[in-house]
CSV table of C-alpha atoms in Angstrom, one decimal:
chain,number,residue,atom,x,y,z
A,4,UNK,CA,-24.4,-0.2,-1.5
A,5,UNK,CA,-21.6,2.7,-1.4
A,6,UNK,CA,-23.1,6.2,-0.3
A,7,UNK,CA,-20.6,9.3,0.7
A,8,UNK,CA,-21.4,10.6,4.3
A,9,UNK,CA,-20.3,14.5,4.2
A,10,UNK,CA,-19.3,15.7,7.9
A,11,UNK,CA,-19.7,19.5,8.5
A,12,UNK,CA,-18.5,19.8,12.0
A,13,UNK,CA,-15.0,18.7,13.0
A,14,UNK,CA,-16.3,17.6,16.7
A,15,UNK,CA,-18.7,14.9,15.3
A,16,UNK,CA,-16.5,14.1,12.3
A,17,UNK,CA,-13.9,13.6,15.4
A,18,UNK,CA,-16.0,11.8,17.6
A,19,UNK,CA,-17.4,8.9,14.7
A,20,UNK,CA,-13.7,8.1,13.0
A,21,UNK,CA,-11.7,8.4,15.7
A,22,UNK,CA,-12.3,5.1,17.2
A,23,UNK,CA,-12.1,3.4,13.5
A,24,UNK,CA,-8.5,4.9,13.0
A,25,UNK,CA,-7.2,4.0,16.5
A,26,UNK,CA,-7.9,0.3,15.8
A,27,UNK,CA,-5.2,0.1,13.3
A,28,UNK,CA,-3.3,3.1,14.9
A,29,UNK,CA,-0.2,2.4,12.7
A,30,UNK,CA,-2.0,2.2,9.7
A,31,UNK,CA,-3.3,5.3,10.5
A,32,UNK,CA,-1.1,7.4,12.3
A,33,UNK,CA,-1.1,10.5,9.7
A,34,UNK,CA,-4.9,11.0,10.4
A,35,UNK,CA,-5.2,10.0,13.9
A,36,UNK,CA,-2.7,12.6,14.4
A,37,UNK,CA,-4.2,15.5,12.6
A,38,UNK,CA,-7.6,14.8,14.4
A,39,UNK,CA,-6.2,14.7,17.7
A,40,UNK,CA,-5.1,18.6,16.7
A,41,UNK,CA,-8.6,19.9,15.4
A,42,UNK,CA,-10.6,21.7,18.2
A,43,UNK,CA,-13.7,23.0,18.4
A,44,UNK,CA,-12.8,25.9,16.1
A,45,UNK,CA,-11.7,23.9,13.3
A,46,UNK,CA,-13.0,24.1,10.2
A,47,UNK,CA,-11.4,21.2,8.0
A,48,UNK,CA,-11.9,21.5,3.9
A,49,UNK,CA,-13.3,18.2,3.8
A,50,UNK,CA,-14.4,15.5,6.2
A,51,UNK,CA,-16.4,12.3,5.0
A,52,UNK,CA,-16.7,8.7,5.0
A,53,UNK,CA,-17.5,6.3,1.9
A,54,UNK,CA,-20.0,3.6,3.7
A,55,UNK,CA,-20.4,0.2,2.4
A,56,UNK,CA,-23.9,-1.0,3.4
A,57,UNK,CA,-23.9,1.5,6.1
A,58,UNK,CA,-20.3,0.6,7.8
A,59,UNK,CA,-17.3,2.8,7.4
A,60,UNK,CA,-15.0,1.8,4.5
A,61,UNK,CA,-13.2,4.9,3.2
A,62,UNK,CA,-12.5,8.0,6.0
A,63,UNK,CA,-11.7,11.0,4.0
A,64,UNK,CA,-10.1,14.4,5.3
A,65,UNK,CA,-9.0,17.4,4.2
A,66,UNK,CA,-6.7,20.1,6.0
A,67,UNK,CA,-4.0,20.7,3.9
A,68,UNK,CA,-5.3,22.5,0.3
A,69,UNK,CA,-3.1,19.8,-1.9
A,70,UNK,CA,-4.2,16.5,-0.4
A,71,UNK,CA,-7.1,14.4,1.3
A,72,UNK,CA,-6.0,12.0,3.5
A,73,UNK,CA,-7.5,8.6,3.0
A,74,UNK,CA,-7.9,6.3,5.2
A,75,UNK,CA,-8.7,2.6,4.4
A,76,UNK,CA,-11.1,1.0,7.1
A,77,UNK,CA,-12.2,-1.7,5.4
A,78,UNK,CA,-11.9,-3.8,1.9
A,79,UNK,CA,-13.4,-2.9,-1.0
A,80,UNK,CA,-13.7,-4.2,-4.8
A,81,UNK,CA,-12.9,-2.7,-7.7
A,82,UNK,CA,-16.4,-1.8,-8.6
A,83,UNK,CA,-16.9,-0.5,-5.2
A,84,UNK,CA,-14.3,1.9,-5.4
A,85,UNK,CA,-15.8,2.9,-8.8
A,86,UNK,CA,-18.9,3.7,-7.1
A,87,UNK,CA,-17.2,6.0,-4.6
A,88,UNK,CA,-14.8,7.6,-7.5
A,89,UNK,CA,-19.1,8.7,-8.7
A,90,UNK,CA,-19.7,10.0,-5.2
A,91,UNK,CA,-16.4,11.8,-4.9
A,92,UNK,CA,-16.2,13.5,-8.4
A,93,UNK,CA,-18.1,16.2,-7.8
A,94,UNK,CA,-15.3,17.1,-4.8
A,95,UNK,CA,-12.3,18.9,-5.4
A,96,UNK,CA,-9.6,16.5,-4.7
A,97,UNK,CA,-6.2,18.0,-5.4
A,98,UNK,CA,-4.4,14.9,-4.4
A,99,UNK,CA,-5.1,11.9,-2.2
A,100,UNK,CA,-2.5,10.4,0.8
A,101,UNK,CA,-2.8,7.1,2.0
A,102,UNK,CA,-2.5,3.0,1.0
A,103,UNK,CA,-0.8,2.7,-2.3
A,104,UNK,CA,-3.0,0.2,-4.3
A,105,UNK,CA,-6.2,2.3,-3.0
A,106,UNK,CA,-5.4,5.7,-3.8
A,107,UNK,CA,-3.6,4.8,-7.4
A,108,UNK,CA,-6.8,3.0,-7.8
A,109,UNK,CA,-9.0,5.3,-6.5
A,110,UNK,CA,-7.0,8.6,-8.5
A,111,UNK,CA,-7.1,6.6,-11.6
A,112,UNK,CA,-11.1,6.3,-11.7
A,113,UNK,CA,-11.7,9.7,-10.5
A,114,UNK,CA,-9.3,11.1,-13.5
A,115,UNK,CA,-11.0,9.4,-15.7
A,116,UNK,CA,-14.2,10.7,-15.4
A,117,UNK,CA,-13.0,14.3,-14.8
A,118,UNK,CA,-11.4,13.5,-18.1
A,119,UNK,CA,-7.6,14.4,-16.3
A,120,UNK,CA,-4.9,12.7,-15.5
A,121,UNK,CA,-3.1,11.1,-12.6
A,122,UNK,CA,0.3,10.9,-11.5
A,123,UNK,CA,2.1,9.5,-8.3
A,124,UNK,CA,3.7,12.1,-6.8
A,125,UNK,CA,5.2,10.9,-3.6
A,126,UNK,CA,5.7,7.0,-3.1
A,127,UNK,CA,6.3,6.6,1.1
A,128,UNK,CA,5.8,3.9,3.2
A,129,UNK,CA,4.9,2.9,6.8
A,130,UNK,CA,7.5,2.1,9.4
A,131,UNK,CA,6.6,0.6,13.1
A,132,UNK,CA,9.1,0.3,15.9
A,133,UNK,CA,9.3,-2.8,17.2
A,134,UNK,CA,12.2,-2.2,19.9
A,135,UNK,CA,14.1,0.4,21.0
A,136,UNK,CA,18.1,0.0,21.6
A,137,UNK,CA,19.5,1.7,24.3
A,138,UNK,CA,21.2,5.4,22.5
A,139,UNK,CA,24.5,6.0,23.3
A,140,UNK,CA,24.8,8.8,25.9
A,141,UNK,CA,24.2,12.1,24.5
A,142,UNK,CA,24.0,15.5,26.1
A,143,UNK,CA,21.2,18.0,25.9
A,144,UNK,CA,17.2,17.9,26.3
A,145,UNK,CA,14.2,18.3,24.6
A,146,UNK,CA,12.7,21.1,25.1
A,147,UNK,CA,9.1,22.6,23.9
A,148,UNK,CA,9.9,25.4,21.3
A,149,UNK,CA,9.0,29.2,22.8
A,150,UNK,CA,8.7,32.5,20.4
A,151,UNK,CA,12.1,33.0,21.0
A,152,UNK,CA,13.2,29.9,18.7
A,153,UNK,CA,11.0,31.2,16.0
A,154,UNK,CA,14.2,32.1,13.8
A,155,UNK,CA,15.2,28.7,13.8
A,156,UNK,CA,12.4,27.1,13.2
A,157,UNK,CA,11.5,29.2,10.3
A,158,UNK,CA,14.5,28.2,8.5
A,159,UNK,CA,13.7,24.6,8.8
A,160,UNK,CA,10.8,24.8,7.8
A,161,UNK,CA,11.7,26.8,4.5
A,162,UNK,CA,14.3,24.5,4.2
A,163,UNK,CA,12.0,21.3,5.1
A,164,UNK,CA,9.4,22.2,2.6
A,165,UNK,CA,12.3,22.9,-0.1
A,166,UNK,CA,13.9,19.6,0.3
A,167,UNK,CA,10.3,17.9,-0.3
A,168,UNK,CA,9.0,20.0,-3.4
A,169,UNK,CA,6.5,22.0,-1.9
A,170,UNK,CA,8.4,25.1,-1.1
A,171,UNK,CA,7.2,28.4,0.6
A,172,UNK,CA,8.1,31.5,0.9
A,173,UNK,CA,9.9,32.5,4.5
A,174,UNK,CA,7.1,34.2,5.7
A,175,UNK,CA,4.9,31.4,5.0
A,176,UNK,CA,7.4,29.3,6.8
A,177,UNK,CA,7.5,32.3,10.3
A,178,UNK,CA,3.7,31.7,9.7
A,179,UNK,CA,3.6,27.8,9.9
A,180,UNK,CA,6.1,27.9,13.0
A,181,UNK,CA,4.3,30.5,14.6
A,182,UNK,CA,1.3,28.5,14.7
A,183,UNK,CA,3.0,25.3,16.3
A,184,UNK,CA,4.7,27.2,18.6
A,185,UNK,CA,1.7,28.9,20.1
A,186,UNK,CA,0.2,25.7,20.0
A,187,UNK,CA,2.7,23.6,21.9
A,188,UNK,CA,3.3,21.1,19.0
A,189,UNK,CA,7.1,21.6,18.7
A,190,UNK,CA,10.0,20.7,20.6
A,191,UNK,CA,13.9,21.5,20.0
């Protein structure tokens, strides 16, 4: 039996996936990452699972206003995913992130019975490093961006954003850096 579990605080959301995600932490690196930076205060658009006779199958989350991040815990059929494409219509999904044959499946259903349609907008992949090489010698440090850098990381980041269709405008941009700044989420 699928049923969608709808989490309203980020703390318990948090505290039930997180040690789901870390089990295939490669797999799912995008998510573990963007729990690890939810606090208290944080108030995603979406968190939810999709169970499958009361385990975890689907772990669905929402921070960014374009895209839910899915994450793929465990196998499910075609008619399965049918049955979560019901439970999840009645969700605003602007665009999903995660395993390929999952999320085209998954979109697919979902346009269909919002009678829209679907279309692949990014197609990425995973990469894990196996072994590191020894770099050549290079001079400098990294360093943990201060206010002082902001310039320079807001042009990267119009830049950044440009360079992978989803522009915004600079102060949009002095905004985002800002934010990771003050939060200690950037080094130079």
């Amino acid at each position: 039996m699928i049923q969608l579990h709808r989490y309203r605080e980020a703390q318990e959301f948090k505290n039930n996936v997180e040690p789901l995600l870390a089990k295939n932490e490669i797999l799912h690196n995008l998510a573990l990452g963007i729990l690890h930076s939810l606090n208290k205060s944080s108030k995603p658009n979406f968190m939810g699972v999709i169970l499958k006779d009361s385990c975890a199958a689907l772990v669905l989350l929402q921070t960014h206003p374009k895209q839910i991040i899915l994450s793929h815990i465990q196998k499910l059929t075609e008619g399965e995913l049918s049955e979560a494409a019901e439970l999840l219509q009645e969700i605003d999904i602007p665009g999903l992130v995660g395993e390929k044959q999952t999320v085209l499946y998954l979109s697919q259903k979902l346009a269909d019975l919002k009678n829209q349609e679907a279309s692949l907008k990014m197609d990425q992949r995973i990469y894990r490093l196996d072994k590191v090489k020894k770099a050549v010698e290079a001079e400098g440090m990294l360093v943990k961006a201060r206010l002082e850098h902001l310039r320079l990381v807001t042009e990267w980041i119009w830049k950044f954003m440009g360079v992978i269709g989803e522009p915004v405008s600079k102060k949009q941009a002095a905004k985002t850096g800002e934010a990771f700044i003050k939060a200690g989420r950037l080094f130079l």
